[in-house]
PDB file of C-alpha atoms in Angstrom:
ATOM      1  CA  MET U 724       7.392 -11.907 -27.633  1.00 42.00           C
ATOM      2  CA  ASP U 725       4.338 -14.144 -27.876  1.00 41.00           C
ATOM      3  CA  ALA U 726       1.811 -15.984 -25.773  1.00 40.00           C
ATOM      4  CA  GLU U 727      -0.041 -19.126 -26.655  1.00 39.00           C
ATOM      5  CA  ASN U 728      -2.874 -18.160 -24.351  1.00 39.00           C
ATOM      6  CA  ALA U 729      -3.171 -14.493 -25.259  1.00 38.00           C
ATOM      7  CA  ASP U 730      -6.546 -12.893 -25.788  1.00 40.00           C
ATOM      8  CA  GLN U 731      -8.447 -14.482 -28.625  1.00 36.00           C
ATOM      9  CA  GLY U 732      -9.952 -11.198 -29.851  1.00 36.00           C
ATOM     10  CA  SER U 733      -7.374 -10.882 -32.583  1.00 38.00           C
ATOM     11  CA  SER U 734      -8.341  -9.360 -35.918  1.00 40.00           C
ATOM     12  CA  TYR U 735      -5.501 -11.132 -37.708  1.00 36.00           C
ATOM     13  CA  ASP U 736      -6.740 -12.821 -40.879  1.00 43.00           C
ATOM     14  CA  TRP U 737      -4.824 -16.088 -40.719  1.00 33.00           C
ATOM     15  CA  ASP U 738      -6.612 -17.532 -43.757  1.00 38.00           C
ATOM     16  CA  SER U 739      -4.829 -15.022 -45.979  1.00 43.00           C
ATOM     17  CA  ALA U 740      -1.481 -15.393 -44.150  1.00 46.00           C
ATOM     18  CA  GLU U 741      -1.239 -11.619 -44.216  1.00 57.00           C
ATOM     19  CA  ASN U 742      -1.423  -8.917 -41.618  1.00 66.00           C
ATOM     20  CA  PRO U 743      -4.059  -6.279 -42.523  1.00 73.00           C
ATOM     21  CA  LEU U 744      -1.477  -3.546 -41.931  1.00 77.00           C
ATOM     22  CA  ASP U 745       0.427  -4.781 -44.977  1.00 77.00           C
ATOM     23  CA  ARG U 746      -2.460  -3.356 -46.989  1.00 80.00           C
ATOM     24  CA  VAL U 747      -1.803   0.174 -45.714  1.00 86.00           C
ATOM     25  CA  ALA U 748      -0.340   2.253 -48.537  1.00 88.00           C
ATOM     26  CA  VAL U 749       2.406   3.827 -46.417  1.00 90.00           C
ATOM     27  CA  SER U 750       4.395   4.858 -49.497  1.00 91.00           C
ATOM     28  CA  THR U 751       1.569   7.007 -50.865  1.00 91.00           C
ATOM     29  CA  LEU U 752       0.658   8.216 -47.382  1.00 93.00           C
ATOM     30  CA  THR U 753       4.214   9.358 -46.665  1.00 93.00           C
ATOM     31  CA  THR U 754       4.419  11.195 -49.990  1.00 93.00           C
ATOM     32  CA  ASP U 755       1.105  13.001 -49.403  1.00 94.00           C
ATOM     33  CA  ILE U 756       1.940  14.059 -45.832  1.00 93.00           C
ATOM     34  CA  ASN U 757       5.420  15.099 -46.915  1.00 93.00           C
ATOM     35  CA  ALA U 758       3.941  17.338 -49.617  1.00 93.00           C
ATOM     36  CA  LEU U 759       1.326  18.742 -47.222  1.00 93.00           C
ATOM     37  CA  ILE U 760       3.932  19.846 -44.675  1.00 93.00           C
ATOM     38  CA  ILE U 761       6.265  21.279 -47.316  1.00 92.00           C
ATOM     39  CA  THR U 762       3.378  23.314 -48.754  1.00 91.00           C
ATOM     40  CA  ASP U 763       2.077  24.598 -45.417  1.00 90.00           C
ATOM     41  CA  ILE U 764       5.324  25.245 -43.535  1.00 88.00           C
ATOM     42  CA  ASP U 765       7.493  28.054 -44.874  1.00 87.00           C
ATOM     43  CA  THR U 766       8.254  29.813 -41.579  1.00 85.00           C
ATOM     44  CA  ILE U 767      11.360  29.092 -39.546  1.00 86.00           C
ATOM     45  CA  VAL U 768      11.140  28.069 -35.898  1.00 83.00           C
ATOM     46  CA  HIS U 769      14.433  27.937 -34.012  1.00 79.00           C
ATOM     47  CA  SER U 770      13.464  25.386 -31.359  1.00 73.00           C
ATOM     48  CA  ASN U 771      11.334  22.265 -31.157  1.00 70.00           C
ATOM     49  CA  GLU U 772       9.762  23.704 -28.008  1.00 69.00           C
ATOM     50  CA  ARG U 773       8.563  26.858 -29.771  1.00 74.00           C
ATOM     51  CA  VAL U 774       6.428  25.544 -32.619  1.00 80.00           C
ATOM     52  CA  PRO U 775       3.252  27.682 -32.459  1.00 83.00           C
ATOM     53  CA  ALA U 776      -0.123  25.960 -32.334  1.00 82.00           C
ATOM     54  CA  GLY U 777      -1.206  27.968 -35.357  1.00 84.00           C
ATOM     55  CA  MET U 778       1.260  26.016 -37.499  1.00 86.00           C
ATOM     56  CA  ILE U 779       0.181  22.639 -36.128  1.00 89.00           C
ATOM     57  CA  THR U 780      -3.626  22.823 -35.904  1.00 90.00           C
ATOM     58  CA  PRO U 781      -4.440  23.222 -39.654  1.00 91.00           C
ATOM     59  CA  ILE U 782      -2.181  20.295 -40.554  1.00 92.00           C
ATOM     60  CA  VAL U 783      -3.688  18.104 -37.817  1.00 92.00           C
ATOM     61  CA  ARG U 784      -7.184  18.915 -39.063  1.00 93.00           C
ATOM     62  CA  ARG U 785      -6.353  18.109 -42.692  1.00 93.00           C
ATOM     63  CA  ILE U 786      -4.642  14.843 -41.770  1.00 93.00           C
ATOM     64  CA  LYS U 787      -7.663  13.798 -39.689  1.00 91.00           C
ATOM     65  CA  GLU U 788      -9.938  14.514 -42.652  1.00 90.00           C
ATOM     66  CA  ALA U 789      -7.919  12.865 -45.404  1.00 89.00           C
ATOM     67  CA  PHE U 790      -4.956  10.829 -44.188  1.00 90.00           C
ATOM     68  CA  LEU U 791      -5.733   9.304 -40.793  1.00 90.00           C
ATOM     69  CA  SER U 792      -4.957   5.572 -40.861  1.00 90.00           C
ATOM     70  CA  PRO U 793      -2.828   2.990 -39.008  1.00 89.00           C
ATOM     71  CA  GLY U 794       0.144   4.164 -41.060  1.00 91.00           C
ATOM     72  CA  THR U 795      -0.176   7.894 -40.334  1.00 93.00           C
ATOM     73  CA  LEU U 796       2.293   7.990 -37.429  1.00 94.00           C
ATOM     74  CA  TYR U 797       4.768   5.962 -39.485  1.00 94.00           C
ATOM     75  CA  ALA U 798       4.367   8.408 -42.392  1.00 94.00           C
ATOM     76  CA  LEU U 799       4.905  11.435 -40.135  1.00 94.00           C
ATOM     77  CA  LEU U 800       8.057   9.984 -38.607  1.00 95.00           C
ATOM     78  CA  ALA U 801       9.366   8.913 -42.016  1.00 94.00           C
ATOM     79  CA  SER U 802       8.784  12.493 -43.219  1.00 94.00           C
ATOM     80  CA  ARG U 803      10.610  13.774 -40.139  1.00 94.00           C
ATOM     81  CA  MET U 804      13.659  11.673 -41.023  1.00 93.00           C
ATOM     82  CA  HIS U 805      13.479  12.893 -44.615  1.00 93.00           C
ATOM     83  CA  PHE U 806      13.421  16.537 -43.512  1.00 93.00           C
ATOM     84  CA  GLN U 807      16.355  15.967 -41.182  1.00 92.00           C
ATOM     85  CA  GLN U 808      18.348  14.461 -44.035  1.00 92.00           C
ATOM     86  CA  GLU U 809      17.475  17.434 -46.251  1.00 92.00           C
ATOM     87  CA  SER U 810      18.634  19.836 -43.544  1.00 90.00           C
ATOM     88  CA  ASN U 811      22.041  18.161 -43.572  1.00 90.00           C
ATOM     89  CA  ALA U 812      22.210  18.099 -47.360  1.00 89.00           C
ATOM     90  CA  ASP U 813      21.167  21.733 -47.933  1.00 82.00           C
ATOM     91  CA  PRO U 814      22.693  24.060 -45.299  1.00 84.00           C
ATOM     92  CA  SER U 815      21.297  27.183 -46.986  1.00 85.00           C
ATOM     93  CA  ILE U 816      17.742  26.352 -45.848  1.00 88.00           C
ATOM     94  CA  ALA U 817      18.609  23.881 -43.095  1.00 89.00           C
ATOM     95  CA  LYS U 818      16.558  25.783 -40.505  1.00 90.00           C
ATOM     96  CA  LEU U 819      13.420  25.507 -42.637  1.00 91.00           C
ATOM     97  CA  TRP U 820      13.887  21.755 -43.068  1.00 92.00           C
ATOM     98  CA  ARG U 821      14.423  21.376 -39.327  1.00 92.00           C
ATOM     99  CA  THR U 822      11.246  23.354 -38.651  1.00 91.00           C
ATOM    100  CA  ARG U 823       9.320  20.928 -40.846  1.00 92.00           C
ATOM    101  CA  SER U 824      10.810  18.022 -38.916  1.00 92.00           C
ATOM    102  CA  TYR U 825       9.664  19.654 -35.646  1.00 92.00           C
ATOM    103  CA  VAL U 826       6.159  19.977 -37.075  1.00 93.00           C
ATOM    104  CA  CYS U 827       6.073  16.273 -37.963  1.00 93.00           C
ATOM    105  CA  GLU U 828       6.777  15.317 -34.363  1.00 93.00           C
ATOM    106  CA  ASP U 829       4.241  17.759 -32.907  1.00 92.00           C
ATOM    107  CA  VAL U 830       1.533  16.604 -35.319  1.00 93.00           C
ATOM    108  CA  ALA U 831       2.241  12.971 -34.383  1.00 93.00           C
ATOM    109  CA  ILE U 832       1.839  13.853 -30.705  1.00 93.00           C
ATOM    110  CA  ARG U 833      -1.501  15.564 -31.390  1.00 92.00           C
ATOM    111  CA  LEU U 834      -2.752  12.519 -33.316  1.00 93.00           C
ATOM    112  CA  ILE U 835      -1.941   9.983 -30.580  1.00 92.00           C
ATOM    113  CA  ALA U 836      -5.330  10.614 -28.967  1.00 88.00           C
ATOM    114  CA  GLU U 837      -7.098   9.463 -32.150  1.00 90.00           C
ATOM    115  CA  TYR U 838      -6.111   5.819 -31.553  1.00 89.00           C
ATOM    116  CA  GLU U 839      -7.189   3.228 -29.029  1.00 86.00           C
ATOM    117  CA  PRO U 840      -4.270   2.185 -26.766  1.00 83.00           C
ATOM    118  CA  THR U 841      -3.795  -1.305 -28.243  1.00 80.00           C
ATOM    119  CA  GLU U 842      -4.302  -0.006 -31.789  1.00 84.00           C
ATOM    120  CA  LEU U 843      -1.737   2.722 -31.149  1.00 88.00           C
ATOM    121  CA  ALA U 844       0.749   0.161 -29.852  1.00 87.00           C
ATOM    122  CA  GLN U 845       0.249  -1.938 -32.980  1.00 85.00           C
ATOM    123  CA  CYS U 846       0.758   1.086 -35.236  1.00 87.00           C
ATOM    124  CA  LEU U 847       3.991   1.922 -33.432  1.00 88.00           C
ATOM    125  CA  VAL U 848       5.653  -1.502 -33.314  1.00 86.00           C
ATOM    126  CA  TYR U 849       4.429  -3.035 -36.580  1.00 85.00           C
ATOM    127  CA  GLU U 850       7.210  -3.157 -39.144  1.00 84.00           C
ATOM    128  CA  PHE U 851       5.860  -1.584 -42.330  1.00 88.00           C
ATOM    129  CA  TYR U 852       7.344  -2.059 -45.766  1.00 85.00           C
ATOM    130  CA  PRO U 853       8.275   1.501 -46.882  1.00 88.00           C
ATOM    131  CA  LEU U 854       7.278   0.859 -50.510  1.00 86.00           C
ATOM    132  CA  ALA U 855       3.882  -0.684 -49.708  1.00 82.00           C
ATOM    133  CA  ASP U 856       1.274   0.786 -52.061  1.00 81.00           C
ATOM    134  CA  GLY U 857      -1.836  -0.962 -50.751  1.00 75.00           C
ATOM    135  CA  SER U 858      -1.599  -4.032 -52.963  1.00 76.00           C
ATOM    136  CA  ALA U 859      -1.008  -7.550 -51.667  1.00 67.00           C
ATOM    137  CA  LEU U 860       2.584  -8.165 -50.602  1.00 64.00           C
ATOM    138  CA  GLU U 861       4.582 -11.277 -51.263  1.00 64.00           C
ATOM    139  CA  ILE U 862       7.573 -12.228 -49.139  1.00 67.00           C
ATOM    140  CA  ILE U 863       9.234  -9.101 -47.737  1.00 71.00           C
ATOM    141  CA  PRO U 864      12.446  -9.749 -45.760  1.00 70.00           C
ATOM    142  CA  THR U 865      12.596  -8.357 -42.240  1.00 72.00           C
ATOM    143  CA  TRP U 866      15.580  -6.137 -43.022  1.00 77.00           C
ATOM    144  CA  LEU U 867      13.480  -4.189 -45.564  1.00 81.00           C
ATOM    145  CA  ARG U 868      10.875  -3.296 -42.955  1.00 85.00           C
ATOM    146  CA  VAL U 869      10.884  -0.626 -40.276  1.00 88.00           C
ATOM    147  CA  SER U 870       8.468   0.370 -37.507  1.00 89.00           C
ATOM    148  CA  ALA U 871       7.297   3.795 -36.393  1.00 91.00           C
ATOM    149  CA  LEU U 872       9.000   3.169 -33.058  1.00 90.00           C
ATOM    150  CA  GLU U 873      12.343   2.628 -34.800  1.00 91.00           C
ATOM    151  CA  LEU U 874      11.846   5.808 -36.814  1.00 93.00           C
ATOM    152  CA  ALA U 875      11.046   7.752 -33.639  1.00 93.00           C
ATOM    153  CA  ILE U 876      14.280   6.538 -32.056  1.00 92.00           C
ATOM    154  CA  LYS U 877      16.424   7.147 -35.145  1.00 92.00           C
ATOM    155  CA  SER U 878      14.982  10.631 -35.682  1.00 91.00           C
ATOM    156  CA  LYS U 879      15.420  11.452 -31.963  1.00 91.00           C
ATOM    157  CA  ALA U 880      11.769  12.392 -31.503  1.00 90.00           C
ATOM    158  CA  LYS U 881      12.288  12.950 -27.775  1.00 90.00           C
ATOM    159  CA  LYS U 882       8.986  14.746 -27.140  1.00 91.00           C
ATOM    160  CA  LEU U 883       7.058  11.867 -28.694  1.00 91.00           C
ATOM    161  CA  LEU U 884       9.084   9.207 -26.893  1.00 91.00           C
ATOM    162  CA  ALA U 885       8.494  11.000 -23.586  1.00 91.00           C
ATOM    163  CA  HIS U 886       4.723  11.248 -24.055  1.00 90.00           C
ATOM    164  CA  PRO U 887       2.914   9.429 -21.174  1.00 91.00           C
ATOM    165  CA  ILE U 888       0.835   7.244 -23.515  1.00 88.00           C
ATOM    166  CA  PHE U 889       3.949   6.322 -25.463  1.00 87.00           C
ATOM    167  CA  VAL U 890       5.850   5.544 -22.247  1.00 89.00           C
ATOM    168  CA  ASN U 891       3.005   3.310 -21.010  1.00 89.00           C
ATOM    169  CA  ILE U 892       3.039   1.331 -24.263  1.00 86.00           C
ATOM    170  CA  ILE U 893       6.787   0.782 -24.051  1.00 86.00           C
ATOM    171  CA  ALA U 894       6.398  -0.300 -20.414  1.00 87.00           C
ATOM    172  CA  ASP U 895       3.655  -2.799 -21.379  1.00 84.00           C
ATOM    173  CA  LEU U 896       5.871  -4.243 -24.104  1.00 83.00           C
ATOM    174  CA  TRP U 897       8.828  -4.477 -21.730  1.00 84.00           C
ATOM    175  CA  ASP U 898       6.776  -6.158 -18.987  1.00 81.00           C
ATOM    176  CA  GLY U 899       5.047  -8.575 -21.373  1.00 78.00           C
ATOM    177  CA  HIS U 900       1.533  -7.188 -20.897  1.00 78.00           C
ATOM    178  CA  LEU U 901       1.315  -6.549 -24.646  1.00 76.00           C
ATOM    179  CA  VAL U 902       2.377  -9.533 -26.776  1.00 71.00           C
ATOM    180  CA  LEU U 903       2.331 -10.472 -30.413  1.00 66.00           C
ATOM    181  CA  ASP U 904      -0.401 -12.741 -31.728  1.00 56.00           C
ATOM    182  CA  PRO U 905       0.926 -16.284 -31.187  1.00 51.00           C
ATOM    183  CA  TYR U 906      -0.572 -17.894 -34.261  1.00 48.00           C
ATOM    184  CA  VAL U 907       2.452 -17.277 -36.470  1.00 49.00           C
ATOM    185  CA  HIS U 908       4.454 -19.503 -34.111  1.00 50.00           C
ATOM    186  CA  LYS U 909       2.041 -22.369 -34.785  1.00 51.00           C
ATOM    187  CA  VAL U 910       2.572 -22.181 -38.535  1.00 51.00           C
ATOM    188  CA  HIS U 911       3.997 -25.709 -38.690  1.00 48.00           C
ATOM    189  CA  ARG U 912       0.637 -27.034 -37.413  1.00 51.00           C
ATOM    190  CA  SER U 913      -1.504 -24.955 -39.773  1.00 52.00           C
ATOM    191  CA  ASP U 914      -3.967 -26.686 -42.126  1.00 54.00           C
ATOM    192  CA  GLN U 915      -3.422 -23.898 -44.647  1.00 53.00           C
ATOM    193  CA  LEU U 916      -0.045 -25.208 -45.781  1.00 51.00           C
ATOM    194  CA  ALA U 917      -0.223 -26.706 -49.250  1.00 53.00           C
ATOM    195  CA  SER U 918       3.453 -26.529 -50.177  1.00 55.00           C
ATOM    196  CA  LYS U 919       6.886 -25.535 -48.968  1.00 52.00           C
ATOM    197  CA  HIS U 920       6.319 -22.158 -50.620  1.00 53.00           C
ATOM    198  CA  ASP U 921       3.311 -21.584 -48.357  1.00 55.00           C
ATOM    199  CA  LEU U 922       5.436 -22.456 -45.337  1.00 53.00           C
ATOM    200  CA  TRP U 923       8.163 -20.039 -46.437  1.00 51.00           C
ATOM    201  CA  ARG U 924       5.604 -17.303 -47.033  1.00 53.00           C
ATOM    202  CA  LEU U 925       3.998 -17.760 -43.632  1.00 54.00           C
ATOM    203  CA  MET U 926       7.320 -17.872 -41.806  1.00 52.00           C
ATOM    204  CA  ASN U 927       8.306 -14.569 -43.447  1.00 50.00           C
ATOM    205  CA  ALA U 928       4.992 -12.910 -42.672  1.00 50.00           C
ATOM    206  CA  ARG U 929       4.852 -10.393 -39.885  1.00 48.00           C
ATOM    207  CA  LYS U 930       4.013 -11.838 -36.497  1.00 50.00           C
ATOM    208  CA  GLY U 931       0.490 -10.467 -36.355  1.00 53.00           C
ATOM    209  CA  VAL U 932      -1.300  -8.002 -34.149  1.00 57.00           C
ATOM    210  CA  LEU U 933      -0.655  -7.066 -30.547  1.00 64.00           C
ATOM    211  CA  VAL U 934      -2.983  -8.465 -27.908  1.00 65.00           C
ATOM    212  CA  ARG U 935      -3.229  -8.213 -24.142  1.00 69.00           C
ATOM    213  CA  TYR U 936      -1.645 -11.184 -22.386  1.00 68.00           C
ATOM    214  CA  ASP U 937      -4.153 -13.146 -20.318  1.00 66.00           C
ATOM    215  CA  PHE U 938      -2.442 -13.902 -17.006  1.00 67.00           C
ATOM    216  CA  GLU U 939      -5.490 -15.720 -15.597  1.00 62.00           C
ATOM    217  CA  THR U 940      -5.481 -18.587 -18.093  1.00 56.00           C
ATOM    218  CA  THR U 941      -1.792 -19.425 -18.265  1.00 58.00           C
ATOM    219  CA  THR U 942       1.107 -20.394 -16.036  1.00 59.00           C
ATOM    220  CA  ILE U 943       4.129 -18.235 -15.294  1.00 61.00           C
ATOM    221  CA  PHE U 944       6.346 -21.183 -16.229  1.00 64.00           C
ATOM    222  CA  LYS U 945       5.307 -21.169 -19.904  1.00 64.00           C
ATOM    223  CA  PRO U 946       8.545 -21.209 -21.975  1.00 62.00           C
ATOM    224  CA  SER U 947       7.194 -18.653 -24.451  1.00 63.00           C
ATOM    225  CA  ARG U 948       7.351 -16.012 -21.694  1.00 67.00           C
ATOM    226  CA  LEU U 949      11.138 -16.155 -21.965  1.00 68.00           C
ATOM    227  CA  ARG U 950      10.747 -13.909 -25.010  1.00 71.00           C
ATOM    228  CA  VAL U 951       9.489 -11.056 -22.805  1.00 76.00           C
ATOM    229  CA  PRO U 952      12.249  -8.383 -22.683  1.00 77.00           C
ATOM    230  CA  LYS U 953      12.096  -7.970 -18.898  1.00 81.00           C
ATOM    231  CA  TYR U 954      12.551 -11.696 -18.293  1.00 80.00           C
ATOM    232  CA  ARG U 955      15.330 -11.920 -20.860  1.00 81.00           C
ATOM    233  CA  ASP U 956      17.109  -9.049 -19.117  1.00 84.00           C
ATOM    234  CA  TRP U 957      16.806 -10.862 -15.779  1.00 83.00           C
ATOM    235  CA  LEU U 958      18.204 -14.048 -17.293  1.00 84.00           C
ATOM    236  CA  LYS U 959      21.180 -12.176 -18.709  1.00 88.00           C
ATOM    237  CA  ALA U 960      21.891 -10.700 -15.282  1.00 89.00           C
ATOM    238  CA  VAL U 961      21.640 -14.138 -13.639  1.00 89.00           C
ATOM    239  CA  ASN U 962      23.898 -15.689 -16.282  1.00 89.00           C
ATOM    240  CA  LEU U 963      26.485 -12.936 -15.760  1.00 89.00           C
ATOM    241  CA  ALA U 964      26.362 -13.410 -11.976  1.00 91.00           C
ATOM    242  CA  ILE U 965      26.880 -17.175 -12.349  1.00 91.00           C
ATOM    243  CA  LEU U 966      29.835 -16.648 -14.682  1.00 89.00           C
ATOM    244  CA  VAL U 967      31.416 -14.185 -12.244  1.00 90.00           C
ATOM    245  CA  MET U 968      30.936 -16.611  -9.358  1.00 90.00           C
ATOM    246  CA  LEU U 969      32.452 -19.492 -11.346  1.00 88.00           C
ATOM    247  CA  TYR U 970      35.368 -17.319 -12.393  1.00 81.00           C
TER     248      TYR U 970
END
């Protein structure tokens, strides 16, 4: 998804050809949050719906004080997947590992309110590099990256996925109201290209930050809008109908 006439209030630093979120040390953050939850949670809860607030509140407070960043939700969901894997690998204390995975989801839900809507959307859909340590990244292939949204789906974080704010973000992405910064698609016209290596690096960079699509300054016939999931779904349906009619 992109839009050549999206809002121009982007914080993407094009001069460095790097998204600021690549500087988030998600590897260290995930390790710290993982250790925090393991240390604090040693009581078994038998259902995701029965996690007491007394288990969640201290962890939420400590994360707000020390670990709150654009990568916090990613780190919590990565920890949730880790705990789920441990529960399958060690049946003797599987219930304890599952309890820790429940806590990760509940903490993530409590932290949603700490982000602005567009910032939250960016934190959820941006594909982080799991081994990022805060230093500058070179070319990282797409298949080595993963977003918090993907982790939520893979870990079956149903409570988080059903949260109204989360649902609204997904709806905005589906309808094309939230789009990716278009500047990466203009890389071939950039004055910053000094060599083919620069071109390769820019083309493998992440697509930038999410912005609100400006419907007042663009036409509905812009070809770039064909990347919007809703429109692509319509086109698939029309193509199928035409094929059926021709058959």
